[in-house]
Amino acid sequence: MQVVTRSSVILRKPDDWPKWLFTRKMSADRNSLWEYVNPNLSPEKLKKLEDERPVELEVRRFKHPQPDEQIDIPDLTATELATYNSWARRFDRDEARWITKEKALRNLSLEIVQTINVRHLDLILNCANPYSQLRTLMKHLCPSIGERNYQLRARYRVACARPKRANLDAWFDEWVTITRLLEEANMPEIAGNRAQEEFILSIRGLDDSWAASQLQELVKKEQKGEDFTLITDLIAEFRSYYRRTRPVASGLGTFATLEAASSQDQETLHSARKDETQ
């Protein structure tokens, strides 16, 4: 049975839908179940596990000529018995695989119930299977394309502004996430080098020299028609650069807040000057 841990994504609001559905898809894929529960498919296009259940054949089907009445295994000839045994072994394997899938499907249904906010349970009380659960939740909690695009743009603007009290690691992670989501949605904000330029500009005030050199390099690349560093690589590059150049701000395994980093640097400099005068 699938164990839902504390780290599982919980579906509370529309913003949670993409990550929540992604984790449910990963769970379904472990048992090759996604094609049976994909909420984006219509009922007509969805595969039905019940349709694939192995059918047990009557013993008389292996008798030649086939009799009208039922017979038992001892009534088969040696050749007919060998054919029957071969089929029976294959049937047992197929049935075992089917039972495993059917059990996994029931566990997925339970997992869905356990990973949504309790106030959403009323939505799926009458849903008989994971597919109907996912379809119903999608209707109520999956943002429309317009809503999603609006939310992505708002989220991107927040990332570009670089909040003064933001944790740097969290801010870098947000940049990676939001630019990936923008790319998946084919949003114009990610076209060309726009995201790279916005990231570089947002670094100004944190490390002006790095921002200036990167912006100069970006302009040169664009004038020559050459590709510039991918946004994810650019973020990783600055993350590593900042760790090296600002060890006080990043020496505890994660970056401090921007204001804390600046304060720590000033305290270190003051302490060093005090030691020199003693």
mmCIF file of C-alpha atoms in Angstrom:
data_model
loop_
_atom_site.group_PDB
_atom_site.id
_atom_site.type_symbol
_atom_site.label_atom_id
_atom_site.label_comp_id
_atom_site.label_asym_id
_atom_site.label_seq_id
_atom_site.Cartn_x
_atom_site.Cartn_y
_atom_site.Cartn_z
ATOM 1 C CA MET A 1 0.000 0.000 0.000
ATOM 2 C CA GLN A 2 1.284 3.453 -0.909
ATOM 3 C CA VAL A 3 2.399 5.437 2.129
ATOM 4 C CA VAL A 4 1.630 9.157 2.061
ATOM 5 C CA THR A 5 4.363 11.022 3.909
ATOM 6 C CA ARG A 6 4.385 14.452 5.473
ATOM 7 C CA SER A 7 6.287 15.756 2.476
ATOM 8 C CA SER A 8 3.447 14.815 0.112
ATOM 9 C CA VAL A 9 1.943 17.716 -1.815
ATOM 10 C CA ILE A 10 -1.510 18.532 -0.445
ATOM 11 C CA LEU A 11 -4.172 19.927 -2.759
ATOM 12 C CA ARG A 12 -5.627 22.901 -0.921
ATOM 13 C CA LYS A 13 -6.067 25.565 -3.595
ATOM 14 C CA PRO A 14 -5.748 25.980 -7.388
ATOM 15 C CA ASP A 15 -2.094 27.016 -7.042
ATOM 16 C CA ASP A 16 -1.345 23.524 -5.719
ATOM 17 C CA TRP A 17 -2.889 21.724 -8.698
ATOM 18 C CA PRO A 18 0.174 21.408 -11.026
ATOM 19 C CA LYS A 19 2.497 19.958 -8.369
ATOM 20 C CA TRP A 20 -0.229 17.833 -6.832
ATOM 21 C CA LEU A 21 -1.213 16.318 -10.181
ATOM 22 C CA PHE A 22 2.470 15.767 -11.018
ATOM 23 C CA THR A 23 2.965 13.721 -7.845
ATOM 24 C CA ARG A 24 -0.194 11.712 -8.537
ATOM 25 C CA LYS A 25 1.064 11.008 -12.059
ATOM 26 C CA MET A 26 4.394 9.794 -10.683
ATOM 27 C CA SER A 27 2.536 7.476 -8.326
ATOM 28 C CA ALA A 28 0.342 6.155 -11.146
ATOM 29 C CA ASP A 29 3.321 5.674 -13.462
ATOM 30 C CA ARG A 30 4.980 3.320 -10.983
ATOM 31 C CA ASN A 31 2.329 0.771 -11.913
ATOM 32 C CA SER A 32 1.704 1.966 -15.495
ATOM 33 C CA LEU A 33 -1.714 3.316 -14.524
ATOM 34 C CA TRP A 34 -1.700 6.851 -15.941
ATOM 35 C CA GLU A 35 -3.429 5.838 -19.172
ATOM 36 C CA TYR A 36 -6.313 4.546 -17.022
ATOM 37 C CA VAL A 37 -6.716 7.708 -14.894
ATOM 38 C CA ASN A 38 -5.457 10.672 -16.957
ATOM 39 C CA PRO A 39 -8.079 13.379 -16.280
ATOM 40 C CA ASN A 40 -7.229 15.168 -19.524
ATOM 41 C CA LEU A 41 -8.635 12.251 -21.540
ATOM 42 C CA SER A 42 -12.309 11.919 -22.341
ATOM 43 C CA PRO A 43 -14.089 8.794 -21.037
ATOM 44 C CA GLU A 44 -14.234 7.491 -24.610
ATOM 45 C CA LYS A 45 -10.455 7.669 -25.047
ATOM 46 C CA LEU A 46 -9.573 6.364 -21.597
ATOM 47 C CA LYS A 47 -8.315 2.796 -21.278
ATOM 48 C CA LYS A 48 -10.428 0.617 -18.992
ATOM 49 C CA LEU A 49 -8.576 -1.828 -16.765
ATOM 50 C CA GLU A 50 -11.672 -4.002 -16.464
ATOM 51 C CA ASP A 51 -11.617 -4.548 -20.232
ATOM 52 C CA GLU A 52 -8.148 -6.095 -19.915
ATOM 53 C CA ARG A 53 -8.983 -8.633 -17.248
ATOM 54 C CA PRO A 54 -7.816 -12.098 -18.397
ATOM 55 C CA VAL A 55 -10.675 -14.422 -19.274
ATOM 56 C CA GLU A 56 -10.503 -18.002 -18.074
ATOM 57 C CA LEU A 57 -11.311 -20.507 -20.809
ATOM 58 C CA GLU A 58 -13.367 -23.623 -20.358
ATOM 59 C CA VAL A 59 -11.478 -26.906 -20.525
ATOM 60 C CA ARG A 60 -13.611 -28.043 -23.463
ATOM 61 C CA ARG A 61 -12.087 -25.269 -25.574
ATOM 62 C CA PHE A 62 -8.878 -27.330 -25.707
ATOM 63 C CA LYS A 63 -10.603 -30.496 -26.898
ATOM 64 C CA HIS A 64 -10.651 -31.251 -30.616
ATOM 65 C CA PRO A 65 -13.210 -31.434 -31.936
ATOM 66 C CA GLN A 66 -14.787 -29.146 -29.334
ATOM 67 C CA PRO A 67 -17.652 -30.883 -27.544
ATOM 68 C CA ASP A 68 -20.935 -29.206 -26.675
ATOM 69 C CA GLU A 69 -20.921 -30.385 -23.074
ATOM 70 C CA GLN A 70 -18.474 -29.594 -20.278
ATOM 71 C CA ILE A 71 -15.485 -31.893 -19.793
ATOM 72 C CA ASP A 72 -12.744 -32.258 -17.187
ATOM 73 C CA ILE A 73 -8.962 -32.087 -17.578
ATOM 74 C CA PRO A 74 -8.569 -35.901 -17.474
ATOM 75 C CA ASP A 75 -10.641 -36.032 -20.673
ATOM 76 C CA LEU A 76 -7.861 -34.248 -22.621
ATOM 77 C CA THR A 77 -5.284 -36.098 -24.659
ATOM 78 C CA ALA A 78 -1.574 -35.625 -23.894
ATOM 79 C CA THR A 79 -1.222 -33.047 -26.678
ATOM 80 C CA GLU A 80 -4.372 -31.204 -25.626
ATOM 81 C CA LEU A 81 -3.231 -31.254 -21.993
ATOM 82 C CA ALA A 82 0.142 -29.738 -22.927
ATOM 83 C CA THR A 83 -1.650 -26.927 -24.771
ATOM 84 C CA TYR A 84 -3.958 -26.391 -21.811
ATOM 85 C CA ASN A 85 -1.069 -26.270 -19.302
ATOM 86 C CA SER A 86 0.811 -23.762 -21.443
ATOM 87 C CA TRP A 87 -2.258 -21.541 -21.586
ATOM 88 C CA ALA A 88 -2.914 -21.957 -17.834
ATOM 89 C CA ARG A 89 0.595 -20.772 -16.930
ATOM 90 C CA ARG A 90 0.219 -17.729 -19.162
ATOM 91 C CA PHE A 91 -3.233 -17.043 -17.729
ATOM 92 C CA ASP A 92 -1.912 -17.188 -14.149
ATOM 93 C CA ARG A 93 0.848 -14.678 -14.971
ATOM 94 C CA ASP A 94 -1.540 -12.324 -16.751
ATOM 95 C CA GLU A 95 -4.099 -12.544 -13.962
ATOM 96 C CA ALA A 96 -1.443 -11.848 -11.309
ATOM 97 C CA ARG A 97 -0.315 -8.732 -13.203
ATOM 98 C CA TRP A 98 -3.913 -7.604 -13.600
ATOM 99 C CA ILE A 99 -4.648 -8.092 -9.897
ATOM 100 C CA THR A 100 -1.537 -6.076 -9.022
ATOM 101 C CA LYS A 101 -2.723 -3.226 -11.240
ATOM 102 C CA GLU A 102 -6.243 -3.394 -9.850
ATOM 103 C CA LYS A 103 -4.914 -3.207 -6.291
ATOM 104 C CA ALA A 104 -2.622 -0.301 -7.214
ATOM 105 C CA LEU A 105 -5.605 1.491 -8.729
ATOM 106 C CA ARG A 106 -7.529 1.170 -5.460
ATOM 107 C CA ASN A 107 -4.493 2.414 -3.541
ATOM 108 C CA LEU A 108 -4.254 5.409 -5.875
ATOM 109 C CA SER A 109 -7.859 6.257 -5.076
ATOM 110 C CA LEU A 110 -7.023 6.200 -1.368
ATOM 111 C CA GLU A 111 -3.908 8.293 -1.984
ATOM 112 C CA ILE A 112 -6.026 10.940 -3.711
ATOM 113 C CA VAL A 113 -8.353 11.094 -0.719
ATOM 114 C CA GLN A 114 -5.408 11.384 1.686
ATOM 115 C CA THR A 115 -3.670 14.197 -0.216
ATOM 116 C CA ILE A 116 -6.496 16.697 -0.644
ATOM 117 C CA ASN A 117 -7.705 19.193 1.895
ATOM 118 C CA VAL A 118 -10.564 17.835 3.973
ATOM 119 C CA ARG A 119 -12.924 20.528 2.736
ATOM 120 C CA HIS A 120 -12.635 19.122 -0.806
ATOM 121 C CA LEU A 121 -13.761 15.629 0.167
ATOM 122 C CA ASP A 122 -17.384 16.500 -0.539
ATOM 123 C CA LEU A 123 -16.452 16.972 -4.190
ATOM 124 C CA ILE A 124 -15.488 13.327 -4.653
ATOM 125 C CA LEU A 125 -17.842 11.488 -2.310
ATOM 126 C CA ASN A 126 -19.737 10.001 -5.249
ATOM 127 C CA CYS A 127 -16.672 9.241 -7.394
ATOM 128 C CA ALA A 128 -16.243 5.522 -7.970
ATOM 129 C CA ASN A 129 -12.622 5.441 -9.169
ATOM 130 C CA PRO A 130 -9.422 7.520 -9.417
ATOM 131 C CA TYR A 131 -10.319 8.779 -12.896
ATOM 132 C CA SER A 132 -13.627 10.261 -11.775
ATOM 133 C CA GLN A 133 -11.928 11.690 -8.672
ATOM 134 C CA LEU A 134 -9.257 13.429 -10.746
ATOM 135 C CA ARG A 135 -11.758 14.690 -13.340
ATOM 136 C CA THR A 136 -13.963 16.180 -10.641
ATOM 137 C CA LEU A 137 -11.075 17.808 -8.788
ATOM 138 C CA MET A 138 -9.734 19.192 -12.065
ATOM 139 C CA LYS A 139 -13.059 20.877 -12.830
ATOM 140 C CA HIS A 140 -13.068 22.628 -9.469
ATOM 141 C CA LEU A 141 -9.399 23.248 -8.681
ATOM 142 C CA CYS A 142 -7.406 23.314 -11.918
ATOM 143 C CA PRO A 143 -6.848 26.952 -12.980
ATOM 144 C CA SER A 144 -8.052 27.889 -16.450
ATOM 145 C CA ILE A 145 -5.430 28.905 -19.010
ATOM 146 C CA GLY A 146 -6.258 32.565 -18.442
ATOM 147 C CA GLU A 147 -6.052 32.232 -14.670
ATOM 148 C CA ARG A 148 -2.813 30.277 -14.889
ATOM 149 C CA ASN A 149 -1.182 32.839 -17.180
ATOM 150 C CA TYR A 150 -2.254 35.692 -14.924
ATOM 151 C CA GLN A 151 -0.857 33.910 -11.869
ATOM 152 C CA LEU A 152 2.408 33.097 -13.638
ATOM 153 C CA ARG A 153 2.901 36.711 -14.716
ATOM 154 C CA ALA A 154 2.215 37.969 -11.198
ATOM 155 C CA ARG A 155 4.578 35.399 -9.719
ATOM 156 C CA TYR A 156 7.268 36.305 -12.261
ATOM 157 C CA ARG A 157 6.995 40.014 -11.454
ATOM 158 C CA VAL A 158 7.504 39.226 -7.775
ATOM 159 C CA ALA A 159 10.627 37.195 -8.574
ATOM 160 C CA CYS A 160 12.031 39.989 -10.745
ATOM 161 C CA ALA A 161 11.609 42.501 -7.926
ATOM 162 C CA ARG A 162 13.913 40.542 -5.557
ATOM 163 C CA PRO A 163 12.260 41.165 -2.164
ATOM 164 C CA LYS A 164 14.752 42.609 0.290
ATOM 165 C CA ARG A 165 14.018 40.074 2.997
ATOM 166 C CA ALA A 166 13.900 37.055 0.690
ATOM 167 C CA ASN A 167 16.057 34.045 1.450
ATOM 168 C CA LEU A 168 18.501 33.873 -1.444
ATOM 169 C CA ASP A 169 18.331 30.119 -1.914
ATOM 170 C CA ALA A 170 14.536 30.256 -1.940
ATOM 171 C CA TRP A 171 14.656 33.170 -4.373
ATOM 172 C CA PHE A 172 16.987 31.321 -6.758
ATOM 173 C CA ASP A 173 14.761 28.239 -6.559
ATOM 174 C CA GLU A 174 11.737 30.385 -7.332
ATOM 175 C CA TRP A 175 13.480 31.762 -10.403
ATOM 176 C CA VAL A 176 14.188 28.239 -11.661
ATOM 177 C CA THR A 177 10.606 27.162 -11.016
ATOM 178 C CA ILE A 178 8.804 30.170 -12.461
ATOM 179 C CA THR A 179 10.899 30.295 -15.630
ATOM 180 C CA ARG A 180 10.251 26.581 -16.189
ATOM 181 C CA LEU A 181 6.519 27.131 -15.777
ATOM 182 C CA LEU A 182 6.599 30.110 -18.141
ATOM 183 C CA GLU A 183 8.426 28.033 -20.727
ATOM 184 C CA GLU A 184 5.931 25.177 -20.426
ATOM 185 C CA ALA A 185 3.089 27.665 -20.912
ATOM 186 C CA ASN A 186 4.837 29.268 -23.933
ATOM 187 C CA MET A 187 4.662 32.682 -22.288
ATOM 188 C CA PRO A 188 6.393 35.598 -24.051
ATOM 189 C CA GLU A 189 8.250 36.549 -20.865
ATOM 190 C CA ILE A 190 10.645 33.674 -21.484
ATOM 191 C CA ALA A 191 11.231 34.360 -25.191
ATOM 192 C CA GLY A 192 14.799 34.975 -26.352
ATOM 193 C CA ASN A 193 17.004 36.307 -23.559
ATOM 194 C CA ARG A 194 14.292 38.260 -21.765
ATOM 195 C CA ALA A 195 14.388 36.118 -18.632
ATOM 196 C CA GLN A 196 18.194 36.201 -18.498
ATOM 197 C CA GLU A 197 18.169 39.993 -18.771
ATOM 198 C CA GLU A 198 15.535 40.318 -16.046
ATOM 199 C CA PHE A 199 17.539 38.061 -13.744
ATOM 200 C CA ILE A 200 20.730 40.032 -14.351
ATOM 201 C CA LEU A 201 18.943 43.319 -13.678
ATOM 202 C CA SER A 202 17.473 41.914 -10.471
ATOM 203 C CA ILE A 203 21.009 41.128 -9.253
ATOM 204 C CA ARG A 204 21.957 44.810 -9.388
ATOM 205 C CA GLY A 205 22.205 46.064 -5.850
ATOM 206 C CA LEU A 206 23.304 42.634 -4.698
ATOM 207 C CA ASP A 207 26.415 42.359 -6.877
ATOM 208 C CA ASP A 208 26.725 45.232 -9.337
ATOM 209 C CA SER A 209 29.986 44.071 -10.914
ATOM 210 C CA TRP A 210 28.628 40.612 -11.790
ATOM 211 C CA ALA A 211 25.435 42.108 -13.161
ATOM 212 C CA ALA A 212 27.348 44.630 -15.279
ATOM 213 C CA SER A 213 29.692 42.033 -16.777
ATOM 214 C CA GLN A 214 26.863 39.612 -17.552
ATOM 215 C CA LEU A 215 24.713 42.319 -19.112
ATOM 216 C CA GLN A 216 27.623 43.397 -21.282
ATOM 217 C CA GLU A 217 28.177 39.787 -22.365
ATOM 218 C CA LEU A 218 24.482 39.360 -23.154
ATOM 219 C CA VAL A 219 24.481 42.448 -25.384
ATOM 220 C CA LYS A 220 27.567 41.206 -27.238
ATOM 221 C CA LYS A 221 26.008 37.789 -27.818
ATOM 222 C CA GLU A 222 22.787 39.298 -29.123
ATOM 223 C CA GLN A 223 24.634 41.608 -31.499
ATOM 224 C CA LYS A 224 26.541 38.643 -32.910
ATOM 225 C CA GLY A 225 23.413 36.496 -33.083
ATOM 226 C CA GLU A 226 24.906 33.975 -30.676
ATOM 227 C CA ASP A 227 23.163 32.051 -27.924
ATOM 228 C CA PHE A 228 23.501 33.327 -24.377
ATOM 229 C CA THR A 229 23.653 31.194 -21.237
ATOM 230 C CA LEU A 230 20.408 29.365 -20.447
ATOM 231 C CA ILE A 231 18.468 30.928 -17.585
ATOM 232 C CA THR A 232 18.851 27.856 -15.354
ATOM 233 C CA ASP A 233 22.605 27.785 -15.970
ATOM 234 C CA LEU A 234 22.840 31.523 -15.338
ATOM 235 C CA ILE A 235 21.079 31.167 -11.994
ATOM 236 C CA ALA A 236 23.327 28.256 -11.010
ATOM 237 C CA GLU A 237 26.401 30.254 -12.064
ATOM 238 C CA PHE A 238 25.506 33.222 -9.888
ATOM 239 C CA ARG A 239 24.521 30.982 -6.980
ATOM 240 C CA SER A 240 28.008 29.393 -7.060
ATOM 241 C CA TYR A 241 29.711 32.765 -7.635
ATOM 242 C CA TYR A 242 27.927 34.366 -4.704
ATOM 243 C CA ARG A 243 28.870 31.511 -2.376
ATOM 244 C CA ARG A 244 32.522 32.015 -3.272
ATOM 245 C CA THR A 245 32.548 35.803 -3.028
ATOM 246 C CA ARG A 246 30.245 36.143 -0.012
ATOM 247 C CA PRO A 247 31.208 33.252 2.299
ATOM 248 C CA VAL A 248 29.911 35.095 5.351
ATOM 249 C CA ALA A 249 26.434 35.241 3.842
ATOM 250 C CA SER A 250 26.439 31.632 2.710
ATOM 251 C CA GLY A 251 28.686 29.790 5.137
ATOM 252 C CA LEU A 252 25.931 28.001 7.062
ATOM 253 C CA GLY A 253 24.783 25.741 4.240
ATOM 254 C CA THR A 254 22.139 28.105 2.947
ATOM 255 C CA PHE A 255 22.038 31.777 2.109
ATOM 256 C CA ALA A 256 20.930 34.175 4.775
ATOM 257 C CA THR A 257 18.354 36.815 4.006
ATOM 258 C CA LEU A 258 19.652 39.720 1.992
ATOM 259 C CA GLU A 259 19.526 42.125 4.890
ATOM 260 C CA ALA A 260 21.111 39.617 7.260
ATOM 261 C CA ALA A 261 23.901 38.937 4.778
ATOM 262 C CA SER A 262 24.677 42.623 4.496
ATOM 263 C CA SER A 263 24.593 43.026 8.283
ATOM 264 C CA GLN A 264 26.914 40.060 8.816
ATOM 265 C CA ASP A 265 29.419 41.414 6.302
ATOM 266 C CA GLN A 266 29.454 44.795 8.035
ATOM 267 C CA GLU A 267 29.953 43.177 11.442
ATOM 268 C CA THR A 268 32.824 41.057 10.115
ATOM 269 C CA LEU A 269 34.506 44.108 8.581
ATOM 270 C CA HIS A 270 34.067 46.097 11.804
ATOM 271 C CA SER A 271 35.539 43.231 13.842
ATOM 272 C CA ALA A 272 38.529 42.930 11.515
ATOM 273 C CA ARG A 273 39.269 46.652 11.737
ATOM 274 C CA LYS A 274 38.968 46.500 15.527
ATOM 275 C CA ASP A 275 41.511 43.669 15.678
ATOM 276 C CA GLU A 276 43.946 45.657 13.533
ATOM 277 C CA THR A 277 43.867 48.599 15.939
ATOM 278 C CA GLN A 278 44.537 46.430 18.993
#
